[in-house]
């Protein structure tokens, strides 16, 4: 476990608020990376990608920066427009 992982674990044990906020931010960043990687794989600019998925470029920018809590519906729209399959799964938490 890295020092940052240790810090997060200790801080999360001391503060339920920190744990909740960290979890939310981490999820948003994971989505941001996945959407950016998909767009990059398609070789598209944010503007081109936004047009393809029927969203404003500013929405794609907010998603990719992790500043937007993206709904499953929006992720499904992105998946449909890019001929992708959206998968949601539950995984055990590792310590």
mmCIF file of C-alpha atoms in Angstrom:
data_model
loop_
_atom_site.group_PDB
_atom_site.id
_atom_site.type_symbol
_atom_site.label_atom_id
_atom_site.label_comp_id
_atom_site.label_asym_id
_atom_site.label_seq_id
_atom_site.Cartn_x
_atom_site.Cartn_y
_atom_site.Cartn_z
ATOM 1 C CA UNK A 1 0.000 0.000 0.000
ATOM 2 C CA UNK A 2 1.390 3.392 -0.971
ATOM 3 C CA UNK A 3 1.741 6.262 1.462
ATOM 4 C CA UNK A 4 -1.167 8.072 -0.174
ATOM 5 C CA UNK A 5 -3.355 4.963 0.141
ATOM 6 C CA UNK A 6 -2.391 4.710 3.824
ATOM 7 C CA UNK A 7 -3.226 8.374 4.351
ATOM 8 C CA UNK A 8 -6.601 8.024 2.633
ATOM 9 C CA UNK A 9 -7.435 4.916 4.653
ATOM 10 C CA UNK A 10 -6.524 6.572 7.980
ATOM 11 C CA UNK A 11 -8.295 9.816 7.139
ATOM 12 C CA UNK A 12 -11.382 7.888 5.974
ATOM 13 C CA UNK A 13 -11.497 6.019 9.284
ATOM 14 C CA UNK A 14 -11.418 9.301 11.196
ATOM 15 C CA UNK A 15 -13.928 11.145 9.020
ATOM 16 C CA UNK A 16 -17.019 9.675 7.384
ATOM 17 C CA UNK A 17 -17.404 12.947 5.460
ATOM 18 C CA UNK A 18 -13.885 12.636 4.018
ATOM 19 C CA UNK A 19 -14.524 8.989 3.104
ATOM 20 C CA UNK A 20 -17.757 9.867 1.300
ATOM 21 C CA UNK A 21 -16.251 12.819 -0.584
ATOM 22 C CA UNK A 22 -13.154 10.834 -1.563
ATOM 23 C CA UNK A 23 -15.301 8.002 -2.893
ATOM 24 C CA UNK A 24 -17.432 10.396 -4.972
ATOM 25 C CA UNK A 25 -14.409 12.228 -6.394
ATOM 26 C CA UNK A 26 -12.640 8.967 -7.187
ATOM 27 C CA UNK A 27 -15.691 7.698 -9.094
ATOM 28 C CA UNK A 28 -15.950 10.926 -11.078
ATOM 29 C CA UNK A 29 -12.266 10.758 -11.963
ATOM 30 C CA UNK A 30 -12.595 7.144 -13.104
ATOM 31 C CA UNK A 31 -15.462 8.148 -15.391
ATOM 32 C CA UNK A 32 -13.447 11.135 -16.622
ATOM 33 C CA UNK A 33 -10.522 8.898 -17.580
ATOM 34 C CA UNK A 34 -12.759 6.349 -19.320
ATOM 35 C CA UNK A 35 -14.589 8.984 -21.385
ATOM 36 C CA UNK A 36 -11.327 10.714 -22.309
ATOM 37 C CA UNK A 37 -9.733 7.381 -23.284
ATOM 38 C CA UNK A 38 -12.745 6.485 -25.440
ATOM 39 C CA UNK A 39 -12.628 9.848 -27.219
ATOM 40 C CA UNK A 40 -8.878 9.512 -27.681
ATOM 41 C CA UNK A 41 -9.277 5.979 -29.065
ATOM 42 C CA UNK A 42 -11.785 7.334 -31.577
ATOM 43 C CA UNK A 43 -9.300 10.059 -32.562
ATOM 44 C CA UNK A 44 -11.798 12.836 -31.985
ATOM 45 C CA UNK A 45 -11.625 16.327 -30.554
ATOM 46 C CA UNK A 46 -14.001 17.206 -27.735
ATOM 47 C CA UNK A 47 -16.096 19.169 -30.227
ATOM 48 C CA UNK A 48 -16.349 16.221 -32.653
ATOM 49 C CA UNK A 49 -17.094 13.793 -29.838
ATOM 50 C CA UNK A 50 -19.749 16.101 -28.385
ATOM 51 C CA UNK A 51 -21.461 16.374 -31.771
ATOM 52 C CA UNK A 52 -21.407 12.585 -32.141
ATOM 53 C CA UNK A 53 -23.012 12.005 -28.739
ATOM 54 C CA UNK A 54 -25.413 14.945 -29.019
ATOM 55 C CA UNK A 55 -24.046 16.955 -26.110
ATOM 56 C CA UNK A 56 -22.444 20.395 -25.891
ATOM 57 C CA UNK A 57 -18.641 20.436 -25.970
ATOM 58 C CA UNK A 58 -18.725 22.056 -22.530
ATOM 59 C CA UNK A 59 -20.463 18.960 -21.141
ATOM 60 C CA UNK A 60 -17.728 16.697 -22.501
ATOM 61 C CA UNK A 61 -15.103 19.029 -21.010
ATOM 62 C CA UNK A 62 -16.793 18.911 -17.583
ATOM 63 C CA UNK A 63 -17.054 15.111 -17.746
ATOM 64 C CA UNK A 64 -13.391 14.722 -18.723
ATOM 65 C CA UNK A 65 -12.212 17.117 -16.021
ATOM 66 C CA UNK A 66 -14.106 15.178 -13.345
ATOM 67 C CA UNK A 67 -16.243 18.214 -12.517
ATOM 68 C CA UNK A 68 -19.524 16.616 -13.538
ATOM 69 C CA UNK A 69 -21.322 13.822 -11.749
ATOM 70 C CA UNK A 70 -22.416 11.930 -14.848
ATOM 71 C CA UNK A 71 -25.667 9.984 -14.797
ATOM 72 C CA UNK A 72 -25.983 6.438 -16.085
ATOM 73 C CA UNK A 73 -28.346 7.814 -18.737
ATOM 74 C CA UNK A 74 -25.648 10.124 -20.137
ATOM 75 C CA UNK A 75 -23.097 7.302 -20.072
ATOM 76 C CA UNK A 76 -25.586 5.105 -21.949
ATOM 77 C CA UNK A 77 -26.072 7.844 -24.548
ATOM 78 C CA UNK A 78 -22.292 8.041 -24.992
ATOM 79 C CA UNK A 79 -22.057 4.249 -25.271
ATOM 80 C CA UNK A 80 -24.881 4.065 -27.823
ATOM 81 C CA UNK A 81 -23.489 6.896 -29.949
ATOM 82 C CA UNK A 82 -20.032 5.314 -30.039
ATOM 83 C CA UNK A 83 -21.198 1.726 -30.515
ATOM 84 C CA UNK A 84 -19.876 0.698 -27.113
ATOM 85 C CA UNK A 85 -21.281 -1.446 -24.334
ATOM 86 C CA UNK A 86 -21.548 0.224 -20.929
ATOM 87 C CA UNK A 87 -20.752 -2.151 -18.087
ATOM 88 C CA UNK A 88 -21.410 -1.517 -14.407
ATOM 89 C CA UNK A 89 -20.045 -3.987 -11.902
ATOM 90 C CA UNK A 90 -19.629 -4.418 -8.184
ATOM 91 C CA UNK A 91 -16.224 -5.391 -6.872
ATOM 92 C CA UNK A 92 -15.144 -6.249 -3.354
ATOM 93 C CA UNK A 93 -13.287 -3.536 -1.508
ATOM 94 C CA UNK A 94 -9.676 -4.428 -0.896
ATOM 95 C CA UNK A 95 -7.843 -3.071 2.093
#
